[in-house]
Amino acid sequence: CSLQSSRTLEYLNLSRSPTINGRFLRDVRNSCKESPLKTLIVRNCLKLQEKEVLELCNSLIKGNFKSIRHIDVSNNRGLVSDDGKRSYKPKFPLEKLKEERSDVTLVADFPSPRSVKHYPVCHEEDDEELRKIEMMEDDASSSDEESSEDDASSSDEESSEDDLG
């Protein structure tokens, strides 16, 4: 982990990184205990492991990472559990973390696969709706052009009257 050499890093967002896994969190725990890091976001990192997030929580409870204030480990696909399957209900010591480190916010949202609604990429009705939207946009742009032409002609008339008067 090269975070050790960064003495000024306060915010780190590695969301959706394909290489962030349990080893990364382990390295963060070991090398960045006294760093100024305040925010760590590793949202939707597919290889993130449940046991390493648990160890990070335990390290926070022990008083490590004094500067950290916000950690987000949420993942739409859950965390990798010990058996290699996806875990949507990890058991983190959140109550104890709140007691010991009330200054730390841990965001750990793992919606179950059944609660996530999947939408098809294209639907037959989509073409019709897109056509209607395009027609409305065309109508709006043509009425805008007409009103700007009216404005231009009325300002021409006003300037002509000013010249006469």
PDB file of C-alpha atoms in Angstrom, residues 25-90:
ATOM      1  CA  LEU A  25      -8.001  -3.007   3.669  1.00  0.00           C
ATOM      2  CA  ARG A  26      -5.444  -5.056   5.589  1.00  0.00           C
ATOM      3  CA  ASP A  27      -2.667  -2.850   4.230  1.00  0.00           C
ATOM      4  CA  VAL A  28      -4.636   0.276   5.131  1.00  0.00           C
ATOM      5  CA  ARG A  29      -5.042  -1.030   8.689  1.00  0.00           C
ATOM      6  CA  ASN A  30      -1.342  -1.792   9.020  1.00  0.00           C
ATOM      7  CA  SER A  31       0.254   1.180   7.301  1.00  0.00           C
ATOM      8  CA  CYS A  32      -2.144   4.071   7.762  1.00  0.00           C
ATOM      9  CA  LYS A  33      -3.029   3.947  11.447  1.00  0.00           C
ATOM     10  CA  GLU A  34      -1.743   7.456  12.073  1.00  0.00           C
ATOM     11  CA  SER A  35      -2.412   8.986   8.658  1.00  0.00           C
ATOM     12  CA  PRO A  36      -4.615  12.099   8.239  1.00  0.00           C
ATOM     13  CA  LEU A  37      -7.109  10.082   6.155  1.00  0.00           C
ATOM     14  CA  LYS A  38     -10.636  11.241   7.060  1.00  0.00           C
ATOM     15  CA  THR A  39     -12.753   9.617   4.347  1.00  0.00           C
ATOM     16  CA  LEU A  40     -12.361   6.194   2.749  1.00  0.00           C
ATOM     17  CA  ILE A  41     -14.880   5.156   0.110  1.00  0.00           C
ATOM     18  CA  VAL A  42     -14.642   1.684  -1.406  1.00  0.00           C
ATOM     19  CA  ARG A  43     -18.239   1.419  -2.620  1.00  0.00           C
ATOM     20  CA  ASN A  44     -19.091  -1.335  -5.118  1.00  0.00           C
ATOM     21  CA  CYS A  45     -15.643  -2.931  -5.157  1.00  0.00           C
ATOM     22  CA  LEU A  46     -16.535  -6.465  -6.234  1.00  0.00           C
ATOM     23  CA  LYS A  47     -13.577  -8.199  -4.564  1.00  0.00           C
ATOM     24  CA  LEU A  48     -14.001  -6.539  -1.165  1.00  0.00           C
ATOM     25  CA  GLN A  49     -14.077  -9.211   1.535  1.00  0.00           C
ATOM     26  CA  GLU A  50     -16.441  -9.326   4.486  1.00  0.00           C
ATOM     27  CA  LYS A  51     -13.776 -10.532   6.943  1.00  0.00           C
ATOM     28  CA  GLU A  52     -11.443  -7.646   6.072  1.00  0.00           C
ATOM     29  CA  VAL A  53     -14.192  -5.063   6.589  1.00  0.00           C
ATOM     30  CA  LEU A  54     -14.882  -6.717   9.959  1.00  0.00           C
ATOM     31  CA  GLU A  55     -11.190  -6.432  10.869  1.00  0.00           C
ATOM     32  CA  LEU A  56     -11.229  -2.772   9.834  1.00  0.00           C
ATOM     33  CA  CYS A  57     -14.217  -2.207  12.155  1.00  0.00           C
ATOM     34  CA  ASN A  58     -12.402  -3.940  15.009  1.00  0.00           C
ATOM     35  CA  SER A  59      -9.328  -1.813  14.378  1.00  0.00           C
ATOM     36  CA  LEU A  60     -11.464   1.332  14.562  1.00  0.00           C
ATOM     37  CA  ILE A  61     -12.990   0.138  17.841  1.00  0.00           C
ATOM     38  CA  LYS A  62      -9.482  -0.351  19.243  1.00  0.00           C
ATOM     39  CA  GLY A  63      -8.761   3.309  18.538  1.00  0.00           C
ATOM     40  CA  ASN A  64      -6.736   3.067  15.348  1.00  0.00           C
ATOM     41  CA  PHE A  65      -7.255   5.579  12.530  1.00  0.00           C
ATOM     42  CA  LYS A  66      -7.895   8.487  14.873  1.00  0.00           C
ATOM     43  CA  SER A  67      -8.466  10.881  11.967  1.00  0.00           C
ATOM     44  CA  ILE A  68     -10.987   8.743  10.043  1.00  0.00           C
ATOM     45  CA  ARG A  69     -14.569  10.064  10.087  1.00  0.00           C
ATOM     46  CA  HIS A  70     -16.344   8.336   7.203  1.00  0.00           C
ATOM     47  CA  ILE A  71     -16.005   4.895   5.619  1.00  0.00           C
ATOM     48  CA  ASP A  72     -18.303   3.555   2.911  1.00  0.00           C
ATOM     49  CA  VAL A  73     -18.083  -0.157   2.077  1.00  0.00           C
ATOM     50  CA  SER A  74     -21.553  -0.463   0.507  1.00  0.00           C
ATOM     51  CA  ASN A  75     -21.919  -2.848  -2.383  1.00  0.00           C
ATOM     52  CA  ASN A  76     -24.895  -3.607  -4.617  1.00  0.00           C
ATOM     53  CA  ARG A  77     -23.576  -7.151  -5.008  1.00  0.00           C
ATOM     54  CA  GLY A  78     -22.697  -7.774  -1.367  1.00  0.00           C
ATOM     55  CA  LEU A  79     -19.277  -8.623   0.021  1.00  0.00           C
ATOM     56  CA  VAL A  80     -17.200 -11.722  -0.629  1.00  0.00           C
ATOM     57  CA  SER A  81     -17.628 -14.126   2.297  1.00  0.00           C
ATOM     58  CA  ASP A  82     -15.198 -16.809   3.511  1.00  0.00           C
ATOM     59  CA  ASP A  83     -16.835 -19.447   1.315  1.00  0.00           C
ATOM     60  CA  GLY A  84     -16.476 -17.244  -1.780  1.00  0.00           C
ATOM     61  CA  LYS A  85     -20.196 -16.516  -2.063  1.00  0.00           C
ATOM     62  CA  ARG A  86     -21.743 -13.057  -1.866  1.00  0.00           C
ATOM     63  CA  SER A  87     -22.837 -11.897   1.592  1.00  0.00           C
ATOM     64  CA  TYR A  88     -25.692  -9.391   1.829  1.00  0.00           C
ATOM     65  CA  LYS A  89     -26.052  -9.464   5.617  1.00  0.00           C
ATOM     66  CA  PRO A  90     -22.572  -9.174   7.089  1.00  0.00           C
TER      67      PRO A  90
END
